[in-house]
Amino acid sequence: MAEYLMDEQIRARLRLGKSVEQWLGVVQEADYTILRWLSIDKESDESYSVVYFESFDEGNKDFLDIYAFSLVDPDEPFGVIHTFSSVADALEFAEATYKASPHKYTAAGMIQ
C-alpha cells in the first residue's frame, strides 16, 4: 500500500522539484479497462504542471509498468497538461477538475 503524503510534504517535494502523483481509479468499458492518474511537477520556469493520464490496462504478470502502457489519446503523448503559477493553484485545479483527493498524493513512481 502506498504511503500518502501530508500537505506540507506535498508542497515541500514540489518546491524541491520532485513530482507527486495520485491514482484516480479505473473506467471499465465493455472490452477494455482505462487506468487514470495524475502527476504534479515543478517546471524549469518555476511554474507547476498538472498532468492527467488515461492509459489502457495492458498489464499482465510479466508486464506491470503502468508508465509504459498505451495512452488512450495518442494525440496527447505526454498526458493532458495544465500549468499554474503556484502549488496551491495546481492542487486546487486537480481537486476541482479531476476530483483528486488532497489526502492521497504519493511520491512519483508509487502508483505502479
JSON list of N, CA and C in Angstrom, two decimals, residues 2-65:
[
{"chain": "A", "resi": 2, "resn": "ALA", "atom": "N", "xyz": [0.51, 2.22, -0.79]},
{"chain": "A", "resi": 2, "resn": "ALA", "atom": "CA", "xyz": [1.29, 3.44, -0.91]},
{"chain": "A", "resi": 2, "resn": "ALA", "atom": "C", "xyz": [1.17, 4.29, 0.35]},
{"chain": "A", "resi": 3, "resn": "GLU", "atom": "N", "xyz": [2.25, 4.97, 0.66]},
{"chain": "A", "resi": 3, "resn": "GLU", "atom": "CA", "xyz": [2.24, 5.90, 1.78]},
{"chain": "A", "resi": 3, "resn": "GLU", "atom": "C", "xyz": [1.83, 7.27, 1.26]},
{"chain": "A", "resi": 4, "resn": "TYR", "atom": "N", "xyz": [0.74, 7.78, 1.79]},
{"chain": "A", "resi": 4, "resn": "TYR", "atom": "CA", "xyz": [0.25, 9.08, 1.35]},
{"chain": "A", "resi": 4, "resn": "TYR", "atom": "C", "xyz": [1.04, 10.20, 2.02]},
{"chain": "A", "resi": 5, "resn": "LEU", "atom": "N", "xyz": [1.22, 11.27, 1.26]},
{"chain": "A", "resi": 5, "resn": "LEU", "atom": "CA", "xyz": [1.97, 12.42, 1.75]},
{"chain": "A", "resi": 5, "resn": "LEU", "atom": "C", "xyz": [1.05, 13.40, 2.46]},
{"chain": "A", "resi": 6, "resn": "MET", "atom": "N", "xyz": [1.55, 14.01, 3.50]},
{"chain": "A", "resi": 6, "resn": "MET", "atom": "CA", "xyz": [0.82, 15.07, 4.19]},
{"chain": "A", "resi": 6, "resn": "MET", "atom": "C", "xyz": [0.96, 16.35, 3.38]},
{"chain": "A", "resi": 7, "resn": "ASP", "atom": "N", "xyz": [0.06, 17.31, 3.60]},
{"chain": "A", "resi": 7, "resn": "ASP", "atom": "CA", "xyz": [0.03, 18.54, 2.81]},
{"chain": "A", "resi": 7, "resn": "ASP", "atom": "C", "xyz": [1.41, 19.21, 2.74]},
{"chain": "A", "resi": 8, "resn": "GLU", "atom": "N", "xyz": [2.07, 19.36, 3.85]},
{"chain": "A", "resi": 8, "resn": "GLU", "atom": "CA", "xyz": [3.37, 20.03, 3.84]},
{"chain": "A", "resi": 8, "resn": "GLU", "atom": "C", "xyz": [4.42, 19.22, 3.09]},
{"chain": "A", "resi": 9, "resn": "GLN", "atom": "N", "xyz": [4.32, 17.90, 3.13]},
{"chain": "A", "resi": 9, "resn": "GLN", "atom": "CA", "xyz": [5.24, 17.06, 2.37]},
{"chain": "A", "resi": 9, "resn": "GLN", "atom": "C", "xyz": [5.02, 17.24, 0.86]},
{"chain": "A", "resi": 10, "resn": "ILE", "atom": "N", "xyz": [3.76, 17.34, 0.45]},
{"chain": "A", "resi": 10, "resn": "ILE", "atom": "CA", "xyz": [3.44, 17.57, -0.96]},
{"chain": "A", "resi": 10, "resn": "ILE", "atom": "C", "xyz": [4.08, 18.87, -1.42]},
{"chain": "A", "resi": 11, "resn": "ARG", "atom": "N", "xyz": [3.83, 19.92, -0.68]},
{"chain": "A", "resi": 11, "resn": "ARG", "atom": "CA", "xyz": [4.35, 21.24, -1.05]},
{"chain": "A", "resi": 11, "resn": "ARG", "atom": "C", "xyz": [5.87, 21.29, -1.03]},
{"chain": "A", "resi": 12, "resn": "ALA", "atom": "N", "xyz": [6.48, 20.66, -0.03]},
{"chain": "A", "resi": 12, "resn": "ALA", "atom": "CA", "xyz": [7.95, 20.64, 0.06]},
{"chain": "A", "resi": 12, "resn": "ALA", "atom": "C", "xyz": [8.55, 19.87, -1.11]},
{"chain": "A", "resi": 13, "resn": "ARG", "atom": "N", "xyz": [8.00, 18.72, -1.43]},
{"chain": "A", "resi": 13, "resn": "ARG", "atom": "CA", "xyz": [8.51, 17.93, -2.56]},
{"chain": "A", "resi": 13, "resn": "ARG", "atom": "C", "xyz": [8.43, 18.74, -3.84]},
{"chain": "A", "resi": 14, "resn": "LEU", "atom": "N", "xyz": [7.29, 19.40, -4.06]},
{"chain": "A", "resi": 14, "resn": "LEU", "atom": "CA", "xyz": [7.13, 20.18, -5.29]},
{"chain": "A", "resi": 14, "resn": "LEU", "atom": "C", "xyz": [8.09, 21.36, -5.33]},
{"chain": "A", "resi": 15, "resn": "ARG", "atom": "N", "xyz": [8.28, 22.04, -4.21]},
{"chain": "A", "resi": 15, "resn": "ARG", "atom": "CA", "xyz": [9.22, 23.16, -4.18]},
{"chain": "A", "resi": 15, "resn": "ARG", "atom": "C", "xyz": [10.64, 22.70, -4.51]},
{"chain": "A", "resi": 16, "resn": "LEU", "atom": "N", "xyz": [10.96, 21.46, -4.12]},
{"chain": "A", "resi": 16, "resn": "LEU", "atom": "CA", "xyz": [12.29, 20.90, -4.38]},
{"chain": "A", "resi": 16, "resn": "LEU", "atom": "C", "xyz": [12.41, 20.30, -5.78]},
{"chain": "A", "resi": 17, "resn": "GLY", "atom": "N", "xyz": [11.35, 20.38, -6.56]},
{"chain": "A", "resi": 17, "resn": "GLY", "atom": "CA", "xyz": [11.39, 19.86, -7.91]},
{"chain": "A", "resi": 17, "resn": "GLY", "atom": "C", "xyz": [11.09, 18.39, -8.04]},
{"chain": "A", "resi": 18, "resn": "LYS", "atom": "N", "xyz": [10.51, 17.79, -6.99]},
{"chain": "A", "resi": 18, "resn": "LYS", "atom": "CA", "xyz": [10.15, 16.37, -7.02]},
{"chain": "A", "resi": 18, "resn": "LYS", "atom": "C", "xyz": [8.65, 16.25, -7.30]},
{"chain": "A", "resi": 19, "resn": "SER", "atom": "N", "xyz": [8.30, 15.33, -8.15]},
{"chain": "A", "resi": 19, "resn": "SER", "atom": "CA", "xyz": [6.91, 15.15, -8.56]},
{"chain": "A", "resi": 19, "resn": "SER", "atom": "C", "xyz": [6.10, 14.41, -7.50]},
{"chain": "A", "resi": 20, "resn": "VAL", "atom": "N", "xyz": [4.80, 14.65, -7.52]},
{"chain": "A", "resi": 20, "resn": "VAL", "atom": "CA", "xyz": [3.85, 13.87, -6.73]},
{"chain": "A", "resi": 20, "resn": "VAL", "atom": "C", "xyz": [2.81, 13.33, -7.70]},
{"chain": "A", "resi": 21, "resn": "GLU", "atom": "N", "xyz": [2.19, 12.20, -7.32]},
{"chain": "A", "resi": 21, "resn": "GLU", "atom": "CA", "xyz": [1.20, 11.57, -8.18]},
{"chain": "A", "resi": 21, "resn": "GLU", "atom": "C", "xyz": [-0.02, 11.15, -7.36]},
{"chain": "A", "resi": 22, "resn": "GLN", "atom": "N", "xyz": [-1.11, 10.91, -8.09]},
{"chain": "A", "resi": 22, "resn": "GLN", "atom": "CA", "xyz": [-2.30, 10.38, -7.45]},
{"chain": "A", "resi": 22, "resn": "GLN", "atom": "C", "xyz": [-3.01, 9.43, -8.40]},
{"chain": "A", "resi": 23, "resn": "TRP", "atom": "N", "xyz": [-3.36, 8.28, -7.88]},
{"chain": "A", "resi": 23, "resn": "TRP", "atom": "CA", "xyz": [-4.15, 7.29, -8.60]},
{"chain": "A", "resi": 23, "resn": "TRP", "atom": "C", "xyz": [-5.60, 7.74, -8.56]},
{"chain": "A", "resi": 24, "resn": "LEU", "atom": "N", "xyz": [-6.25, 7.79, -9.72]},
{"chain": "A", "resi": 24, "resn": "LEU", "atom": "CA", "xyz": [-7.63, 8.27, -9.80]},
{"chain": "A", "resi": 24, "resn": "LEU", "atom": "C", "xyz": [-8.64, 7.16, -10.09]},
{"chain": "A", "resi": 25, "resn": "GLY", "atom": "N", "xyz": [-8.16, 5.95, -10.30]},
{"chain": "A", "resi": 25, "resn": "GLY", "atom": "CA", "xyz": [-9.07, 4.83, -10.47]},
{"chain": "A", "resi": 25, "resn": "GLY", "atom": "C", "xyz": [-9.14, 4.33, -11.91]},
{"chain": "A", "resi": 26, "resn": "VAL", "atom": "N", "xyz": [-10.15, 3.50, -12.14]},
{"chain": "A", "resi": 26, "resn": "VAL", "atom": "CA", "xyz": [-10.32, 2.86, -13.45]},
{"chain": "A", "resi": 26, "resn": "VAL", "atom": "C", "xyz": [-11.70, 3.18, -14.01]},
{"chain": "A", "resi": 27, "resn": "VAL", "atom": "N", "xyz": [-11.78, 3.07, -15.31]},
{"chain": "A", "resi": 27, "resn": "VAL", "atom": "CA", "xyz": [-13.05, 3.14, -16.02]},
{"chain": "A", "resi": 27, "resn": "VAL", "atom": "C", "xyz": [-13.16, 1.82, -16.77]},
{"chain": "A", "resi": 28, "resn": "GLN", "atom": "N", "xyz": [-14.19, 1.06, -16.45]},
{"chain": "A", "resi": 28, "resn": "GLN", "atom": "CA", "xyz": [-14.37, -0.24, -17.09]},
{"chain": "A", "resi": 28, "resn": "GLN", "atom": "C", "xyz": [-15.31, -0.09, -18.29]},
{"chain": "A", "resi": 29, "resn": "GLU", "atom": "N", "xyz": [-14.79, -0.38, -19.45]},
{"chain": "A", "resi": 29, "resn": "GLU", "atom": "CA", "xyz": [-15.59, -0.39, -20.67]},
{"chain": "A", "resi": 29, "resn": "GLU", "atom": "C", "xyz": [-15.94, -1.84, -21.00]},
{"chain": "A", "resi": 30, "resn": "ALA", "atom": "N", "xyz": [-16.73, -2.05, -22.03]},
{"chain": "A", "resi": 30, "resn": "ALA", "atom": "CA", "xyz": [-17.18, -3.40, -22.38]},
{"chain": "A", "resi": 30, "resn": "ALA", "atom": "C", "xyz": [-16.02, -4.36, -22.63]},
{"chain": "A", "resi": 31, "resn": "ASP", "atom": "N", "xyz": [-15.00, -3.91, -23.37]},
{"chain": "A", "resi": 31, "resn": "ASP", "atom": "CA", "xyz": [-13.93, -4.83, -23.73]},
{"chain": "A", "resi": 31, "resn": "ASP", "atom": "C", "xyz": [-12.52, -4.34, -23.36]},
{"chain": "A", "resi": 32, "resn": "TYR", "atom": "N", "xyz": [-12.43, -3.31, -22.54]},
{"chain": "A", "resi": 32, "resn": "TYR", "atom": "CA", "xyz": [-11.13, -2.84, -22.08]},
{"chain": "A", "resi": 32, "resn": "TYR", "atom": "C", "xyz": [-11.30, -2.01, -20.80]},
{"chain": "A", "resi": 33, "resn": "THR", "atom": "N", "xyz": [-10.17, -1.78, -20.13]},
{"chain": "A", "resi": 33, "resn": "THR", "atom": "CA", "xyz": [-10.15, -1.01, -18.90]},
{"chain": "A", "resi": 33, "resn": "THR", "atom": "C", "xyz": [-9.21, 0.17, -19.09]},
{"chain": "A", "resi": 34, "resn": "ILE", "atom": "N", "xyz": [-9.64, 1.33, -18.61]},
{"chain": "A", "resi": 34, "resn": "ILE", "atom": "CA", "xyz": [-8.82, 2.54, -18.67]},
{"chain": "A", "resi": 34, "resn": "ILE", "atom": "C", "xyz": [-8.32, 2.86, -17.27]},
{"chain": "A", "resi": 35, "resn": "LEU", "atom": "N", "xyz": [-7.02, 3.08, -17.14]},
{"chain": "A", "resi": 35, "resn": "LEU", "atom": "CA", "xyz": [-6.40, 3.47, -15.88]},
{"chain": "A", "resi": 35, "resn": "LEU", "atom": "C", "xyz": [-6.22, 4.98, -15.87]},
{"chain": "A", "resi": 36, "resn": "ARG", "atom": "N", "xyz": [-6.54, 5.63, -14.74]},
{"chain": "A", "resi": 36, "resn": "ARG", "atom": "CA", "xyz": [-6.47, 7.09, -14.66]},
{"chain": "A", "resi": 36, "resn": "ARG", "atom": "C", "xyz": [-5.59, 7.51, -13.50]},
{"chain": "A", "resi": 37, "resn": "TRP", "atom": "N", "xyz": [-4.71, 8.49, -13.74]},
{"chain": "A", "resi": 37, "resn": "TRP", "atom": "CA", "xyz": [-3.88, 9.05, -12.68]},
{"chain": "A", "resi": 37, "resn": "TRP", "atom": "C", "xyz": [-3.40, 10.43, -13.10]},
{"chain": "A", "resi": 38, "resn": "LEU", "atom": "N", "xyz": [-2.83, 11.16, -12.14]},
{"chain": "A", "resi": 38, "resn": "LEU", "atom": "CA", "xyz": [-2.26, 12.47, -12.47]},
{"chain": "A", "resi": 38, "resn": "LEU", "atom": "C", "xyz": [-0.94, 12.65, -11.75]},
{"chain": "A", "resi": 39, "resn": "SER", "atom": "N", "xyz": [-0.19, 13.59, -12.29]},
{"chain": "A", "resi": 39, "resn": "SER", "atom": "CA", "xyz": [1.11, 13.95, -11.73]},
{"chain": "A", "resi": 39, "resn": "SER", "atom": "C", "xyz": [1.17, 15.46, -11.63]},
{"chain": "A", "resi": 40, "resn": "ILE", "atom": "N", "xyz": [1.81, 15.96, -10.58]},
{"chain": "A", "resi": 40, "resn": "ILE", "atom": "CA", "xyz": [2.06, 17.39, -10.45]},
{"chain": "A", "resi": 40, "resn": "ILE", "atom": "C", "xyz": [3.57, 17.56, -10.37]},
{"chain": "A", "resi": 41, "resn": "ASP", "atom": "N", "xyz": [4.08, 18.48, -11.20]},
{"chain": "A", "resi": 41, "resn": "ASP", "atom": "CA", "xyz": [5.51, 18.68, -11.33]},
{"chain": "A", "resi": 41, "resn": "ASP", "atom": "C", "xyz": [5.85, 20.16, -11.27]},
{"chain": "A", "resi": 42, "resn": "LYS", "atom": "N", "xyz": [7.06, 20.45, -10.80]},
{"chain": "A", "resi": 42, "resn": "LYS", "atom": "CA", "xyz": [7.59, 21.81, -10.88]},
{"chain": "A", "resi": 42, "resn": "LYS", "atom": "C", "xyz": [8.36, 21.92, -12.18]},
{"chain": "A", "resi": 43, "resn": "GLU", "atom": "N", "xyz": [8.06, 22.94, -12.97]},
{"chain": "A", "resi": 43, "resn": "GLU", "atom": "CA", "xyz": [8.70, 23.13, -14.26]},
{"chain": "A", "resi": 43, "resn": "GLU", "atom": "C", "xyz": [9.94, 24.01, -14.13]},
{"chain": "A", "resi": 44, "resn": "SER", "atom": "N", "xyz": [10.75, 24.03, -15.16]},
{"chain": "A", "resi": 44, "resn": "SER", "atom": "CA", "xyz": [12.00, 24.80, -15.13]},
{"chain": "A", "resi": 44, "resn": "SER", "atom": "C", "xyz": [11.77, 26.30, -15.01]},
{"chain": "A", "resi": 45, "resn": "ASP", "atom": "N", "xyz": [10.60, 26.78, -15.42]},
{"chain": "A", "resi": 45, "resn": "ASP", "atom": "CA", "xyz": [10.30, 28.21, -15.32]},
{"chain": "A", "resi": 45, "resn": "ASP", "atom": "C", "xyz": [9.63, 28.56, -13.99]},
{"chain": "A", "resi": 46, "resn": "GLU", "atom": "N", "xyz": [9.68, 27.62, -13.03]},
{"chain": "A", "resi": 46, "resn": "GLU", "atom": "CA", "xyz": [9.12, 27.80, -11.68]},
{"chain": "A", "resi": 46, "resn": "GLU", "atom": "C", "xyz": [7.60, 27.72, -11.64]},
{"chain": "A", "resi": 47, "resn": "SER", "atom": "N", "xyz": [6.96, 27.32, -12.74]},
{"chain": "A", "resi": 47, "resn": "SER", "atom": "CA", "xyz": [5.52, 27.08, -12.72]},
{"chain": "A", "resi": 47, "resn": "SER", "atom": "C", "xyz": [5.28, 25.63, -12.30]},
{"chain": "A", "resi": 48, "resn": "TYR", "atom": "N", "xyz": [4.02, 25.26, -12.13]},
{"chain": "A", "resi": 48, "resn": "TYR", "atom": "CA", "xyz": [3.65, 23.92, -11.70]},
{"chain": "A", "resi": 48, "resn": "TYR", "atom": "C", "xyz": [2.66, 23.34, -12.69]},
{"chain": "A", "resi": 49, "resn": "SER", "atom": "N", "xyz": [2.89, 22.11, -13.12]},
{"chain": "A", "resi": 49, "resn": "SER", "atom": "CA", "xyz": [2.00, 21.49, -14.09]},
{"chain": "A", "resi": 49, "resn": "SER", "atom": "C", "xyz": [1.22, 20.35, -13.45]},
{"chain": "A", "resi": 50, "resn": "VAL", "atom": "N", "xyz": [-0.04, 20.26, -13.85]},
{"chain": "A", "resi": 50, "resn": "VAL", "atom": "CA", "xyz": [-0.89, 19.12, -13.52]},
{"chain": "A", "resi": 50, "resn": "VAL", "atom": "C", "xyz": [-1.03, 18.34, -14.82]},
{"chain": "A", "resi": 51, "resn": "VAL", "atom": "N", "xyz": [-0.61, 17.09, -14.79]},
{"chain": "A", "resi": 51, "resn": "VAL", "atom": "CA", "xyz": [-0.64, 16.26, -15.98]},
{"chain": "A", "resi": 51, "resn": "VAL", "atom": "C", "xyz": [-1.58, 15.08, -15.72]},
{"chain": "A", "resi": 52, "resn": "TYR", "atom": "N", "xyz": [-2.61, 14.97, -16.54]},
{"chain": "A", "resi": 52, "resn": "TYR", "atom": "CA", "xyz": [-3.63, 13.93, -16.40]},
{"chain": "A", "resi": 52, "resn": "TYR", "atom": "C", "xyz": [-3.38, 12.84, -17.45]},
{"chain": "A", "resi": 53, "resn": "PHE", "atom": "N", "xyz": [-3.41, 11.58, -16.99]},
{"chain": "A", "resi": 53, "resn": "PHE", "atom": "CA", "xyz": [-3.17, 10.44, -17.87]},
{"chain": "A", "resi": 53, "resn": "PHE", "atom": "C", "xyz": [-4.34, 9.48, -17.86]},
{"chain": "A", "resi": 54, "resn": "GLU", "atom": "N", "xyz": [-4.61, 8.93, -19.03]},
{"chain": "A", "resi": 54, "resn": "GLU", "atom": "CA", "xyz": [-5.51, 7.79, -19.18]},
{"chain": "A", "resi": 54, "resn": "GLU", "atom": "C", "xyz": [-4.79, 6.80, -20.08]},
{"chain": "A", "resi": 55, "resn": "SER", "atom": "N", "xyz": [-4.61, 5.58, -19.58]},
{"chain": "A", "resi": 55, "resn": "SER", "atom": "CA", "xyz": [-3.96, 4.56, -20.39]},
{"chain": "A", "resi": 55, "resn": "SER", "atom": "C", "xyz": [-4.79, 3.29, -20.38]},
{"chain": "A", "resi": 56, "resn": "PHE", "atom": "N", "xyz": [-4.56, 2.47, -21.38]},
{"chain": "A", "resi": 56, "resn": "PHE", "atom": "CA", "xyz": [-5.22, 1.17, -21.42]},
{"chain": "A", "resi": 56, "resn": "PHE", "atom": "C", "xyz": [-4.52, 0.24, -20.44]},
{"chain": "A", "resi": 57, "resn": "ASP", "atom": "N", "xyz": [-5.29, -0.58, -19.77]},
{"chain": "A", "resi": 57, "resn": "ASP", "atom": "CA", "xyz": [-4.70, -1.56, -18.85]},
{"chain": "A", "resi": 57, "resn": "ASP", "atom": "C", "xyz": [-4.18, -2.72, -19.68]},
{"chain": "A", "resi": 58, "resn": "GLU", "atom": "N", "xyz": [-2.89, -2.68, -19.96]},
{"chain": "A", "resi": 58, "resn": "GLU", "atom": "CA", "xyz": [-2.24, -3.71, -20.76]},
{"chain": "A", "resi": 58, "resn": "GLU", "atom": "C", "xyz": [-1.41, -4.64, -19.88]},
{"chain": "A", "resi": 59, "resn": "GLY", "atom": "N", "xyz": [-1.61, -4.54, -18.60]},
{"chain": "A", "resi": 59, "resn": "GLY", "atom": "CA", "xyz": [-0.79, -5.29, -17.66]},
{"chain": "A", "resi": 59, "resn": "GLY", "atom": "C", "xyz": [-1.09, -6.77, -17.63]},
{"chain": "A", "resi": 60, "resn": "ASN", "atom": "N", "xyz": [-0.04, -7.51, -17.31]},
{"chain": "A", "resi": 60, "resn": "ASN", "atom": "CA", "xyz": [-0.15, -8.94, -17.04]},
{"chain": "A", "resi": 60, "resn": "ASN", "atom": "C", "xyz": [0.97, -9.28, -16.06]},
{"chain": "A", "resi": 61, "resn": "LYS", "atom": "N", "xyz": [1.11, -10.54, -15.71]},
{"chain": "A", "resi": 61, "resn": "LYS", "atom": "CA", "xyz": [2.10, -10.89, -14.68]},
{"chain": "A", "resi": 61, "resn": "LYS", "atom": "C", "xyz": [3.54, -10.56, -15.08]},
{"chain": "A", "resi": 62, "resn": "ASP", "atom": "N", "xyz": [3.79, -10.42, -16.39]},
{"chain": "A", "resi": 62, "resn": "ASP", "atom": "CA", "xyz": [5.14, -10.10, -16.86]},
{"chain": "A", "resi": 62, "resn": "ASP", "atom": "C", "xyz": [5.30, -8.65, -17.28]},
{"chain": "A", "resi": 63, "resn": "PHE", "atom": "N", "xyz": [4.22, -7.90, -17.28]},
{"chain": "A", "resi": 63, "resn": "PHE", "atom": "CA", "xyz": [4.27, -6.50, -17.76]},
{"chain": "A", "resi": 63, "resn": "PHE", "atom": "C", "xyz": [3.40, -5.65, -16.84]},
{"chain": "A", "resi": 64, "resn": "LEU", "atom": "N", "xyz": [4.04, -4.99, -15.88]},
{"chain": "A", "resi": 64, "resn": "LEU", "atom": "CA", "xyz": [3.30, -4.24, -14.86]},
{"chain": "A", "resi": 64, "resn": "LEU", "atom": "C", "xyz": [3.61, -2.74, -14.87]},
{"chain": "A", "resi": 65, "resn": "ASP", "atom": "N", "xyz": [4.36, -2.28, -15.86]},
{"chain": "A", "resi": 65, "resn": "ASP", "atom": "CA", "xyz": [4.80, -0.88, -15.87]},
{"chain": "A", "resi": 65, "resn": "ASP", "atom": "C", "xyz": [3.71, 0.04, -16.42]}
]
